[in-house]
Amino acid sequence: MATSKPGEKKLHILQTLASMLENPKAEKITTAALAARIGVSEAALYRHFASKAQMFEGLIEFIESSVFGLINQITTQQENGMLQAQEIITMLLSFSARNPGMTKVMTGHALINEDERLQLRMNQFADRIELSLKQSLRLAAVAGQINEADVAVRANLILSVVLGRWQRFVKTSFKNDPLENSAAQISFLLS
C-alpha cells in the first residue's frame, strides 16, 4: 500500500473543498459533507486541520500566494506602470475565471457563517491588491502617463470594478465570465 507524502492529504482536502465551492448552489459546506466527498471520517479531517476555519485559511493562503506571486512577476517583468496595472487587472479576472470556488472565497460568499477573521483577512487581501495597483499607477504618474493626484482614486475604482466582476461571476452561478469585454473596459479605466 502506497503511503502519501506529508502534506498530500492536506492538499487533497483543500482541493476537494475548493471543488465543492464550485457548485453553483449556495449550500453550506459542512465538515461531514467534505469528509464524505473525500471518503474519510470527520476525525480524519481534524487530524490535518484543527477546524473548518483553518481549512478556509489554507485556501486563503493559496489565493494570497498565487495572486501576489503573479503580481510580483508582473511588476518585476514590466517596467511600464500602465502596462503593469493592465496586466494585474487581467490576471485578477483570469484567476477568478479559472478558479470559481476560490472566487467565492475572495468575494466572501463562502465565508458567510464562518469565523469573522476569515472575512477580515479577505478584506486585507483586497486592500493589498489596491496598494499594488497604486504602486503601478504611481510609476505611470512618474512617467507622465497619468496625473499623480488621480492615482488613489483610479486604483480604488479599478479595485471596485474587479470586485464587482468577481461578485457578478459568483451571483450568476459562474455564467458571467469575468473576462467578458474586459480588454475594452480595462482600456477605458486606464485611459
Short mmCIF file of N, CA and C in Angstrom, two decimals:
data_model
loop_
_atom_site.label_atom_id
_atom_site.label_comp_id
_atom_site.label_asym_id
_atom_site.label_seq_id
_atom_site.Cartn_x
_atom_site.Cartn_y
_atom_site.Cartn_z
N MET A 1 0.84 -1.18 0.00
CA MET A 1 0.00 0.00 0.00
C MET A 1 0.88 1.24 0.00
N ALA A 2 0.64 2.15 -0.92
CA ALA A 2 1.45 3.37 -1.03
C ALA A 2 1.03 4.36 0.06
N THR A 3 2.03 4.97 0.66
CA THR A 3 1.72 6.00 1.65
C THR A 3 1.84 7.35 0.99
N SER A 4 1.00 8.29 1.43
CA SER A 4 1.07 9.62 0.84
C SER A 4 2.17 10.43 1.51
N LYS A 5 2.74 11.32 0.72
CA LYS A 5 3.79 12.19 1.23
C LYS A 5 3.18 13.19 2.20
N PRO A 6 4.00 13.70 3.13
CA PRO A 6 3.47 14.71 4.05
C PRO A 6 2.89 15.89 3.28
N GLY A 7 1.74 16.33 3.69
CA GLY A 7 1.10 17.47 3.05
C GLY A 7 0.16 17.10 1.91
N GLU A 8 0.30 15.89 1.35
CA GLU A 8 -0.57 15.49 0.23
C GLU A 8 -2.03 15.41 0.67
N LYS A 9 -2.26 14.85 1.84
CA LYS A 9 -3.62 14.70 2.35
C LYS A 9 -4.24 16.09 2.58
N LYS A 10 -3.44 16.99 3.17
CA LYS A 10 -3.91 18.36 3.40
C LYS A 10 -4.29 19.03 2.09
N LEU A 11 -3.42 18.88 1.10
CA LEU A 11 -3.66 19.47 -0.21
C LEU A 11 -4.92 18.87 -0.83
N HIS A 12 -5.10 17.57 -0.70
CA HIS A 12 -6.29 16.91 -1.24
C HIS A 12 -7.56 17.45 -0.57
N ILE A 13 -7.49 17.67 0.73
CA ILE A 13 -8.65 18.23 1.45
C ILE A 13 -8.97 19.62 0.91
N LEU A 14 -7.94 20.45 0.74
CA LEU A 14 -8.16 21.82 0.24
C LEU A 14 -8.68 21.81 -1.20
N GLN A 15 -8.15 20.93 -2.03
CA GLN A 15 -8.63 20.83 -3.42
C GLN A 15 -10.08 20.39 -3.46
N THR A 16 -10.45 19.47 -2.59
CA THR A 16 -11.83 19.00 -2.54
C THR A 16 -12.75 20.11 -2.05
N LEU A 17 -12.31 20.84 -1.03
CA LEU A 17 -13.10 21.98 -0.53
C LEU A 17 -13.30 23.00 -1.66
N ALA A 18 -12.24 23.34 -2.37
CA ALA A 18 -12.35 24.30 -3.48
C ALA A 18 -13.31 23.77 -4.54
N SER A 19 -13.23 22.48 -4.83
CA SER A 19 -14.12 21.86 -5.81
C SER A 19 -15.58 21.96 -5.37
N MET A 20 -15.83 21.73 -4.08
CA MET A 20 -17.20 21.82 -3.57
C MET A 20 -17.73 23.25 -3.67
N LEU A 21 -16.83 24.23 -3.53
CA LEU A 21 -17.24 25.64 -3.62
C LEU A 21 -17.64 26.02 -5.05
N GLU A 22 -17.20 25.22 -6.03
CA GLU A 22 -17.54 25.50 -7.42
C GLU A 22 -18.98 25.12 -7.75
N ASN A 23 -19.65 24.43 -6.84
CA ASN A 23 -21.05 24.10 -7.04
C ASN A 23 -21.85 25.39 -6.97
N PRO A 24 -22.58 25.73 -8.04
CA PRO A 24 -23.31 27.00 -8.05
C PRO A 24 -24.41 27.09 -6.99
N LYS A 25 -24.87 25.96 -6.47
CA LYS A 25 -25.89 26.01 -5.42
C LYS A 25 -25.24 26.51 -4.14
N ALA A 26 -25.91 27.38 -3.46
CA ALA A 26 -25.34 28.03 -2.28
C ALA A 26 -25.54 27.21 -1.00
N GLU A 27 -25.19 25.93 -1.07
CA GLU A 27 -25.31 25.09 0.11
C GLU A 27 -24.13 25.32 1.03
N LYS A 28 -24.40 25.31 2.33
CA LYS A 28 -23.33 25.45 3.30
C LYS A 28 -22.48 24.18 3.29
N ILE A 29 -21.18 24.36 3.23
CA ILE A 29 -20.29 23.21 3.23
C ILE A 29 -20.00 22.82 4.67
N THR A 30 -20.30 21.58 4.98
CA THR A 30 -20.04 21.07 6.33
C THR A 30 -18.84 20.14 6.30
N THR A 31 -18.23 19.95 7.45
CA THR A 31 -17.10 19.01 7.51
C THR A 31 -17.59 17.60 7.21
N ALA A 32 -18.83 17.29 7.57
CA ALA A 32 -19.38 15.96 7.28
C ALA A 32 -19.47 15.75 5.77
N ALA A 33 -19.98 16.75 5.05
CA ALA A 33 -20.09 16.64 3.59
C ALA A 33 -18.71 16.57 2.94
N LEU A 34 -17.77 17.36 3.45
CA LEU A 34 -16.40 17.34 2.93
C LEU A 34 -15.76 15.97 3.16
N ALA A 35 -15.91 15.45 4.37
CA ALA A 35 -15.35 14.13 4.69
C ALA A 35 -15.97 13.05 3.80
N ALA A 36 -17.28 13.12 3.60
CA ALA A 36 -17.96 12.13 2.75
C ALA A 36 -17.45 12.21 1.32
N ARG A 37 -17.25 13.43 0.81
CA ARG A 37 -16.76 13.61 -0.56
C ARG A 37 -15.38 12.99 -0.74
N ILE A 38 -14.54 13.14 0.29
CA ILE A 38 -13.17 12.61 0.24
C ILE A 38 -13.17 11.11 0.51
N GLY A 39 -14.15 10.66 1.29
CA GLY A 39 -14.21 9.24 1.65
C GLY A 39 -13.45 8.93 2.92
N VAL A 40 -13.44 9.89 3.84
CA VAL A 40 -12.79 9.70 5.13
C VAL A 40 -13.76 10.12 6.23
N SER A 41 -13.36 9.89 7.46
CA SER A 41 -14.19 10.33 8.59
C SER A 41 -13.89 11.80 8.89
N GLU A 42 -14.82 12.43 9.60
CA GLU A 42 -14.57 13.82 10.03
C GLU A 42 -13.32 13.88 10.91
N ALA A 43 -13.13 12.86 11.72
CA ALA A 43 -11.94 12.81 12.59
C ALA A 43 -10.67 12.85 11.75
N ALA A 44 -10.68 12.21 10.58
CA ALA A 44 -9.51 12.23 9.70
C ALA A 44 -9.22 13.65 9.21
N LEU A 45 -10.28 14.41 8.94
CA LEU A 45 -10.08 15.81 8.54
C LEU A 45 -9.39 16.59 9.66
N TYR A 46 -9.86 16.34 10.88
CA TYR A 46 -9.34 17.09 12.02
C TYR A 46 -7.92 16.66 12.42
N ARG A 47 -7.42 15.59 11.84
CA ARG A 47 -6.02 15.24 12.07
C ARG A 47 -5.12 16.18 11.27
N HIS A 48 -5.68 16.79 10.21
CA HIS A 48 -4.90 17.68 9.35
C HIS A 48 -5.21 19.15 9.59
N PHE A 49 -6.42 19.45 10.03
CA PHE A 49 -6.85 20.82 10.29
C PHE A 49 -7.60 20.85 11.62
N ALA A 50 -7.30 21.82 12.45
CA ALA A 50 -7.94 21.91 13.75
C ALA A 50 -9.41 22.32 13.66
N SER A 51 -9.78 22.99 12.57
CA SER A 51 -11.15 23.46 12.41
C SER A 51 -11.46 23.71 10.94
N LYS A 52 -12.73 23.92 10.64
CA LYS A 52 -13.11 24.27 9.27
C LYS A 52 -12.52 25.63 8.92
N ALA A 53 -12.46 26.52 9.89
CA ALA A 53 -11.86 27.84 9.64
C ALA A 53 -10.41 27.69 9.18
N GLN A 54 -9.71 26.74 9.76
CA GLN A 54 -8.32 26.50 9.35
C GLN A 54 -8.24 25.98 7.92
N MET A 55 -9.25 25.23 7.50
CA MET A 55 -9.30 24.77 6.12
C MET A 55 -9.47 25.96 5.18
N PHE A 56 -10.37 26.86 5.53
CA PHE A 56 -10.56 28.06 4.72
C PHE A 56 -9.29 28.93 4.73
N GLU A 57 -8.61 28.97 5.86
CA GLU A 57 -7.35 29.71 5.91
C GLU A 57 -6.34 29.12 4.94
N GLY A 58 -6.35 27.81 4.79
CA GLY A 58 -5.47 27.16 3.82
C GLY A 58 -5.79 27.61 2.40
N LEU A 59 -7.09 27.72 2.08
CA LEU A 59 -7.49 28.22 0.75
C LEU A 59 -7.06 29.67 0.57
N ILE A 60 -7.26 30.47 1.62
CA ILE A 60 -6.88 31.88 1.55
C ILE A 60 -5.38 32.02 1.35
N GLU A 61 -4.60 31.20 2.04
CA GLU A 61 -3.14 31.24 1.85
C GLU A 61 -2.78 30.90 0.41
N PHE A 62 -3.46 29.92 -0.17
CA PHE A 62 -3.22 29.58 -1.58
C PHE A 62 -3.55 30.77 -2.48
N ILE A 63 -4.70 31.39 -2.25
CA ILE A 63 -5.13 32.54 -3.05
C ILE A 63 -4.10 33.66 -2.94
N GLU A 64 -3.74 34.00 -1.70
CA GLU A 64 -2.78 35.10 -1.49
C GLU A 64 -1.44 34.82 -2.15
N SER A 65 -0.91 33.62 -1.94
CA SER A 65 0.41 33.33 -2.51
C SER A 65 0.34 33.30 -4.04
N SER A 66 -0.74 32.80 -4.61
CA SER A 66 -0.89 32.76 -6.07
C SER A 66 -1.00 34.17 -6.64
N VAL A 67 -1.94 34.94 -6.12
CA VAL A 67 -2.21 36.27 -6.66
C VAL A 67 -1.01 37.20 -6.47
N PHE A 68 -0.45 37.24 -5.26
CA PHE A 68 0.65 38.17 -5.04
C PHE A 68 1.95 37.68 -5.67
N GLY A 69 2.08 36.37 -5.85
CA GLY A 69 3.21 35.85 -6.61
C GLY A 69 3.14 36.32 -8.06
N LEU A 70 1.94 36.27 -8.64
CA LEU A 70 1.74 36.73 -10.02
C LEU A 70 1.92 38.25 -10.13
N ILE A 71 1.43 38.99 -9.15
CA ILE A 71 1.63 40.45 -9.16
C ILE A 71 3.12 40.77 -9.11
N ASN A 72 3.86 40.06 -8.27
CA ASN A 72 5.30 40.29 -8.19
C ASN A 72 5.98 39.98 -9.52
N GLN A 73 5.56 38.91 -10.19
CA GLN A 73 6.11 38.59 -11.51
C GLN A 73 5.85 39.72 -12.50
N ILE A 74 4.62 40.22 -12.49
CA ILE A 74 4.24 41.30 -13.41
C ILE A 74 5.08 42.54 -13.15
N THR A 75 5.18 42.93 -11.89
CA THR A 75 5.91 44.17 -11.58
C THR A 75 7.42 44.04 -11.80
N THR A 76 7.92 42.82 -11.71
CA THR A 76 9.34 42.59 -11.96
C THR A 76 9.64 42.61 -13.46
N GLN A 77 8.74 42.03 -14.24
CA GLN A 77 8.99 41.88 -15.68
C GLN A 77 8.56 43.09 -16.50
N GLN A 78 7.63 43.88 -15.99
CA GLN A 78 7.08 45.00 -16.75
C GLN A 78 7.44 46.32 -16.06
N GLU A 79 8.18 47.17 -16.75
CA GLU A 79 8.61 48.44 -16.14
C GLU A 79 7.58 49.55 -16.30
N ASN A 80 6.74 49.47 -17.32
CA ASN A 80 5.74 50.49 -17.60
C ASN A 80 4.58 50.35 -16.60
N GLY A 81 4.33 51.39 -15.82
CA GLY A 81 3.30 51.34 -14.78
C GLY A 81 1.89 51.08 -15.31
N MET A 82 1.54 51.69 -16.44
CA MET A 82 0.20 51.47 -17.01
C MET A 82 0.05 50.03 -17.48
N LEU A 83 1.10 49.50 -18.09
CA LEU A 83 1.03 48.11 -18.54
C LEU A 83 1.02 47.15 -17.35
N GLN A 84 1.73 47.52 -16.28
CA GLN A 84 1.65 46.71 -15.04
C GLN A 84 0.21 46.64 -14.56
N ALA A 85 -0.44 47.81 -14.46
CA ALA A 85 -1.83 47.86 -13.98
C ALA A 85 -2.73 47.03 -14.88
N GLN A 86 -2.55 47.18 -16.19
CA GLN A 86 -3.36 46.42 -17.15
C GLN A 86 -3.17 44.92 -16.95
N GLU A 87 -1.94 44.48 -16.81
CA GLU A 87 -1.67 43.05 -16.63
C GLU A 87 -2.18 42.54 -15.29
N ILE A 88 -2.11 43.37 -14.25
CA ILE A 88 -2.62 42.96 -12.94
C ILE A 88 -4.14 42.76 -13.01
N ILE A 89 -4.83 43.71 -13.63
CA ILE A 89 -6.29 43.60 -13.74
C ILE A 89 -6.66 42.33 -14.52
N THR A 90 -6.01 42.13 -15.65
CA THR A 90 -6.30 40.95 -16.48
C THR A 90 -6.03 39.66 -15.70
N MET A 91 -4.91 39.64 -14.95
CA MET A 91 -4.58 38.46 -14.16
C MET A 91 -5.64 38.21 -13.09
N LEU A 92 -6.11 39.26 -12.41
CA LEU A 92 -7.12 39.09 -11.36
C LEU A 92 -8.42 38.52 -11.93
N LEU A 93 -8.81 39.00 -13.09
CA LEU A 93 -10.03 38.49 -13.73
C LEU A 93 -9.84 37.07 -14.25
N SER A 94 -8.66 36.79 -14.79
CA SER A 94 -8.36 35.44 -15.28
C SER A 94 -8.30 34.43 -14.14
N PHE A 95 -7.68 34.83 -13.03
CA PHE A 95 -7.59 33.95 -11.86
C PHE A 95 -9.00 33.57 -11.41
N SER A 96 -9.88 34.55 -11.38
CA SER A 96 -11.26 34.30 -10.99
C SER A 96 -11.94 33.33 -11.96
N ALA A 97 -11.79 33.57 -13.25
CA ALA A 97 -12.43 32.72 -14.26
C ALA A 97 -11.95 31.27 -14.16
N ARG A 98 -10.67 31.08 -13.84
CA ARG A 98 -10.11 29.73 -13.74
C ARG A 98 -10.41 29.06 -12.39
N ASN A 99 -10.78 29.85 -11.39
CA ASN A 99 -10.96 29.33 -10.03
C ASN A 99 -12.28 29.80 -9.43
N PRO A 100 -13.40 29.31 -9.94
CA PRO A 100 -14.70 29.79 -9.42
C PRO A 100 -14.88 29.56 -7.92
N GLY A 101 -14.42 28.41 -7.42
CA GLY A 101 -14.55 28.16 -5.97
C GLY A 101 -13.76 29.15 -5.15
N MET A 102 -12.57 29.47 -5.63
CA MET A 102 -11.73 30.45 -4.93
C MET A 102 -12.37 31.84 -5.00
N THR A 103 -13.07 32.11 -6.10
CA THR A 103 -13.74 33.41 -6.24
C THR A 103 -14.81 33.57 -5.16
N LYS A 104 -15.48 32.47 -4.81
CA LYS A 104 -16.46 32.53 -3.72
C LYS A 104 -15.78 32.92 -2.41
N VAL A 105 -14.55 32.48 -2.23
CA VAL A 105 -13.79 32.86 -1.03
C VAL A 105 -13.38 34.33 -1.14
N MET A 106 -12.87 34.75 -2.31
CA MET A 106 -12.39 36.12 -2.50
C MET A 106 -13.50 37.14 -2.32
N THR A 107 -14.73 36.78 -2.68
CA THR A 107 -15.86 37.71 -2.53
C THR A 107 -16.49 37.62 -1.15
N GLY A 108 -16.12 36.60 -0.38
CA GLY A 108 -16.70 36.42 0.95
C GLY A 108 -17.94 35.55 0.97
N HIS A 109 -18.46 35.16 -0.19
CA HIS A 109 -19.67 34.33 -0.23
C HIS A 109 -19.48 33.01 0.50
N ALA A 110 -18.31 32.42 0.36
CA ALA A 110 -18.05 31.13 1.02
C ALA A 110 -17.78 31.29 2.51
N LEU A 111 -17.59 32.53 2.94
CA LEU A 111 -17.20 32.77 4.33
C LEU A 111 -18.37 33.20 5.22
N ILE A 112 -19.55 33.31 4.61
CA ILE A 112 -20.74 33.66 5.41
C ILE A 112 -20.96 32.55 6.43
N ASN A 113 -21.23 32.89 7.64
CA ASN A 113 -21.44 31.96 8.76
C ASN A 113 -20.15 31.26 9.19
N GLU A 114 -19.00 31.73 8.71
CA GLU A 114 -17.72 31.18 9.15
C GLU A 114 -17.09 32.20 10.11
N ASP A 115 -15.92 31.87 10.60
CA ASP A 115 -15.22 32.75 11.54
C ASP A 115 -15.00 34.13 10.92
N GLU A 116 -15.33 35.17 11.68
CA GLU A 116 -15.25 36.56 11.22
C GLU A 116 -13.84 36.95 10.75
N ARG A 117 -12.82 36.35 11.34
CA ARG A 117 -11.45 36.72 10.97
C ARG A 117 -11.13 36.34 9.53
N LEU A 118 -11.84 35.36 8.98
CA LEU A 118 -11.63 34.97 7.58
C LEU A 118 -12.04 36.10 6.64
N GLN A 119 -13.20 36.71 6.92
CA GLN A 119 -13.65 37.83 6.08
C GLN A 119 -12.71 39.02 6.25
N LEU A 120 -12.24 39.25 7.46
CA LEU A 120 -11.27 40.34 7.68
C LEU A 120 -10.01 40.11 6.86
N ARG A 121 -9.59 38.88 6.78
CA ARG A 121 -8.39 38.56 6.01
C ARG A 121 -8.62 38.82 4.52
N MET A 122 -9.81 38.51 4.02
CA MET A 122 -10.11 38.77 2.62
C MET A 122 -10.22 40.28 2.37
N ASN A 123 -10.67 41.03 3.35
CA ASN A 123 -10.69 42.49 3.23
C ASN A 123 -9.26 43.02 3.11
N GLN A 124 -8.36 42.45 3.89
CA GLN A 124 -6.94 42.85 3.81
C GLN A 124 -6.36 42.45 2.46
N PHE A 125 -6.78 41.34 1.92
CA PHE A 125 -6.36 40.88 0.59
C PHE A 125 -6.73 41.95 -0.45
N ALA A 126 -7.96 42.44 -0.38
CA ALA A 126 -8.41 43.48 -1.32
C ALA A 126 -7.59 44.76 -1.12
N ASP A 127 -7.31 45.12 0.12
CA ASP A 127 -6.50 46.32 0.40
C ASP A 127 -5.11 46.18 -0.20
N ARG A 128 -4.53 44.98 -0.11
CA ARG A 128 -3.19 44.75 -0.67
C ARG A 128 -3.21 44.82 -2.20
N ILE A 129 -4.29 44.36 -2.81
CA ILE A 129 -4.41 44.49 -4.27
C ILE A 129 -4.46 45.96 -4.64
N GLU A 130 -5.25 46.73 -3.92
CA GLU A 130 -5.37 48.16 -4.20
C GLU A 130 -4.00 48.85 -4.04
N LEU A 131 -3.26 48.47 -3.03
CA LEU A 131 -1.92 49.02 -2.82
C LEU A 131 -1.00 48.69 -4.01
N SER A 132 -1.08 47.47 -4.50
CA SER A 132 -0.28 47.07 -5.67
C SER A 132 -0.66 47.91 -6.90
N LEU A 133 -1.95 48.13 -7.07
CA LEU A 133 -2.40 48.96 -8.19
C LEU A 133 -1.89 50.39 -8.04
N LYS A 134 -1.94 50.92 -6.82
CA LYS A 134 -1.42 52.28 -6.57
C LYS A 134 0.05 52.37 -6.94
N GLN A 135 0.83 51.36 -6.57
CA GLN A 135 2.26 51.38 -6.88
C GLN A 135 2.49 51.41 -8.38
N SER A 136 1.73 50.62 -9.12
CA SER A 136 1.87 50.62 -10.58
C SER A 136 1.44 51.97 -11.16
N LEU A 137 0.35 52.50 -10.66
CA LEU A 137 -0.14 53.79 -11.17
C LEU A 137 0.79 54.94 -10.79
N ARG A 138 1.47 54.83 -9.67
CA ARG A 138 2.47 55.86 -9.30
C ARG A 138 3.61 55.86 -10.32
N LEU A 139 4.01 54.65 -10.73
CA LEU A 139 5.04 54.56 -11.79
C LEU A 139 4.54 55.25 -13.06
N ALA A 140 3.29 55.05 -13.39
CA ALA A 140 2.71 55.69 -14.57
C ALA A 140 2.69 57.20 -14.40
N ALA A 141 2.41 57.67 -13.20
CA ALA A 141 2.39 59.12 -12.94
C ALA A 141 3.79 59.71 -13.08
N VAL A 142 4.78 59.02 -12.55
CA VAL A 142 6.17 59.48 -12.66
C VAL A 142 6.57 59.57 -14.14
N ALA A 143 6.08 58.65 -14.96
CA ALA A 143 6.38 58.64 -16.39
C ALA A 143 5.52 59.64 -17.16
N GLY A 144 4.63 60.35 -16.45
CA GLY A 144 3.78 61.35 -17.09
C GLY A 144 2.59 60.77 -17.83
N GLN A 145 2.25 59.51 -17.57
CA GLN A 145 1.13 58.88 -18.26
C GLN A 145 -0.22 59.25 -17.64
N ILE A 146 -0.23 59.53 -16.35
CA ILE A 146 -1.45 59.97 -15.66
C ILE A 146 -1.06 61.03 -14.63
N ASN A 147 -2.04 61.70 -14.11
CA ASN A 147 -1.84 62.73 -13.10
C ASN A 147 -1.63 62.07 -11.73
N GLU A 148 -0.63 62.49 -11.01
CA GLU A 148 -0.32 61.94 -9.67
C GLU A 148 -1.54 62.02 -8.74
N ALA A 149 -2.32 63.08 -8.86
CA ALA A 149 -3.48 63.27 -7.99
C ALA A 149 -4.56 62.21 -8.23
N ASP A 150 -4.52 61.56 -9.38
CA ASP A 150 -5.55 60.57 -9.73
C ASP A 150 -5.20 59.15 -9.29
N VAL A 151 -4.00 58.91 -8.80
CA VAL A 151 -3.53 57.56 -8.51
C VAL A 151 -4.45 56.82 -7.53
N ALA A 152 -4.72 57.40 -6.37
CA ALA A 152 -5.52 56.71 -5.35
C ALA A 152 -6.95 56.49 -5.81
N VAL A 153 -7.54 57.49 -6.45
CA VAL A 153 -8.93 57.38 -6.92
C VAL A 153 -9.03 56.31 -8.00
N ARG A 154 -8.07 56.32 -8.92
CA ARG A 154 -8.08 55.36 -10.02
C ARG A 154 -7.87 53.93 -9.50
N ALA A 155 -6.94 53.76 -8.57
CA ALA A 155 -6.69 52.42 -8.00
C ALA A 155 -7.94 51.89 -7.31
N ASN A 156 -8.63 52.76 -6.58
CA ASN A 156 -9.85 52.35 -5.89
C ASN A 156 -10.95 52.00 -6.88
N LEU A 157 -11.07 52.78 -7.95
CA LEU A 157 -12.07 52.49 -8.98
C LEU A 157 -11.78 51.14 -9.66
N ILE A 158 -10.52 50.90 -9.98
CA ILE A 158 -10.14 49.64 -10.62
C ILE A 158 -10.47 48.47 -9.69
N LEU A 159 -10.10 48.59 -8.41
CA LEU A 159 -10.40 47.53 -7.45
C LEU A 159 -11.91 47.29 -7.38
N SER A 160 -12.69 48.37 -7.35
CA SER A 160 -14.15 48.24 -7.29
C SER A 160 -14.70 47.50 -8.50
N VAL A 161 -14.15 47.77 -9.67
CA VAL A 161 -14.58 47.08 -10.89
C VAL A 161 -14.23 45.59 -10.81
N VAL A 162 -13.00 45.29 -10.39
CA VAL A 162 -12.58 43.89 -10.27
C VAL A 162 -13.47 43.15 -9.27
N LEU A 163 -13.69 43.75 -8.10
CA LEU A 163 -14.55 43.12 -7.09
C LEU A 163 -15.97 42.93 -7.62
N GLY A 164 -16.46 43.91 -8.37
CA GLY A 164 -17.80 43.81 -8.94
C GLY A 164 -17.90 42.68 -9.96
N ARG A 165 -16.86 42.52 -10.76
CA ARG A 165 -16.87 41.43 -11.76
C ARG A 165 -16.81 40.08 -11.06
N TRP A 166 -16.02 39.99 -9.98
CA TRP A 166 -15.98 38.75 -9.20
C TRP A 166 -17.36 38.46 -8.62
N GLN A 167 -18.00 39.49 -8.03
CA GLN A 167 -19.33 39.32 -7.43
C GLN A 167 -20.33 38.82 -8.46
N ARG A 168 -20.31 39.44 -9.62
CA ARG A 168 -21.26 39.06 -10.67
C ARG A 168 -21.03 37.63 -11.13
N PHE A 169 -19.77 37.23 -11.21
CA PHE A 169 -19.42 35.86 -11.58
C PHE A 169 -20.04 34.87 -10.59
N VAL A 170 -19.91 35.16 -9.30
CA VAL A 170 -20.46 34.28 -8.26
C VAL A 170 -21.98 34.33 -8.26
N LYS A 171 -22.55 35.54 -8.31
CA LYS A 171 -24.00 35.70 -8.21
C LYS A 171 -24.75 35.11 -9.41
N THR A 172 -24.06 34.98 -10.55
CA THR A 172 -24.71 34.38 -11.74
C THR A 172 -24.37 32.90 -11.85
N SER A 173 -23.97 32.30 -10.75
CA SER A 173 -23.60 30.87 -10.74
C SER A 173 -22.54 30.57 -11.79
N PHE A 174 -21.57 31.48 -11.91
CA PHE A 174 -20.40 31.34 -12.78
C PHE A 174 -20.74 31.42 -14.26
N LYS A 175 -21.87 32.04 -14.60
CA LYS A 175 -22.25 32.17 -16.01
C LYS A 175 -21.62 33.42 -16.65
N ASN A 176 -21.52 34.52 -15.90
CA ASN A 176 -20.94 35.76 -16.43
C ASN A 176 -19.42 35.72 -16.29
N ASP A 177 -18.75 35.45 -17.37
CA ASP A 177 -17.29 35.35 -17.39
C ASP A 177 -16.68 36.69 -16.98
N PRO A 178 -15.81 36.68 -15.96
CA PRO A 178 -15.18 37.94 -15.51
C PRO A 178 -14.36 38.61 -16.61
N LEU A 179 -13.94 37.86 -17.62
CA LEU A 179 -13.11 38.42 -18.69
C LEU A 179 -13.92 38.99 -19.86
N GLU A 180 -15.24 38.79 -19.83
CA GLU A 180 -16.07 39.27 -20.94
C GLU A 180 -15.95 40.79 -21.08
N ASN A 181 -15.57 41.23 -22.26
CA ASN A 181 -15.38 42.66 -22.57
C ASN A 181 -14.31 43.34 -21.71
N SER A 182 -13.49 42.55 -21.05
CA SER A 182 -12.53 43.14 -20.11
C SER A 182 -11.47 44.00 -20.80
N ALA A 183 -11.02 43.62 -21.98
CA ALA A 183 -9.98 44.41 -22.65
C ALA A 183 -10.45 45.83 -22.89
N ALA A 184 -11.66 45.99 -23.40
CA ALA A 184 -12.20 47.32 -23.66
C ALA A 184 -12.42 48.10 -22.35
N GLN A 185 -12.91 47.40 -21.33
CA GLN A 185 -13.16 48.08 -20.05
C GLN A 185 -11.85 48.49 -19.37
N ILE A 186 -10.83 47.63 -19.44
CA ILE A 186 -9.54 47.97 -18.85
C ILE A 186 -8.95 49.18 -19.57
N SER A 187 -9.06 49.19 -20.88
CA SER A 187 -8.57 50.32 -21.66
C SER A 187 -9.26 51.61 -21.22
N PHE A 188 -10.56 51.53 -21.02
CA PHE A 188 -11.33 52.69 -20.56
C PHE A 188 -10.88 53.13 -19.16
N LEU A 189 -10.68 52.18 -18.26
CA LEU A 189 -10.25 52.52 -16.89
C LEU A 189 -8.87 53.18 -16.86
N LEU A 190 -8.02 52.77 -17.78
CA LEU A 190 -6.65 53.26 -17.75
C LEU A 190 -6.40 54.44 -18.70
N SER A 191 -7.42 54.86 -19.45
CA SER A 191 -7.21 55.96 -20.39
C SER A 191 -7.27 57.31 -19.70
#
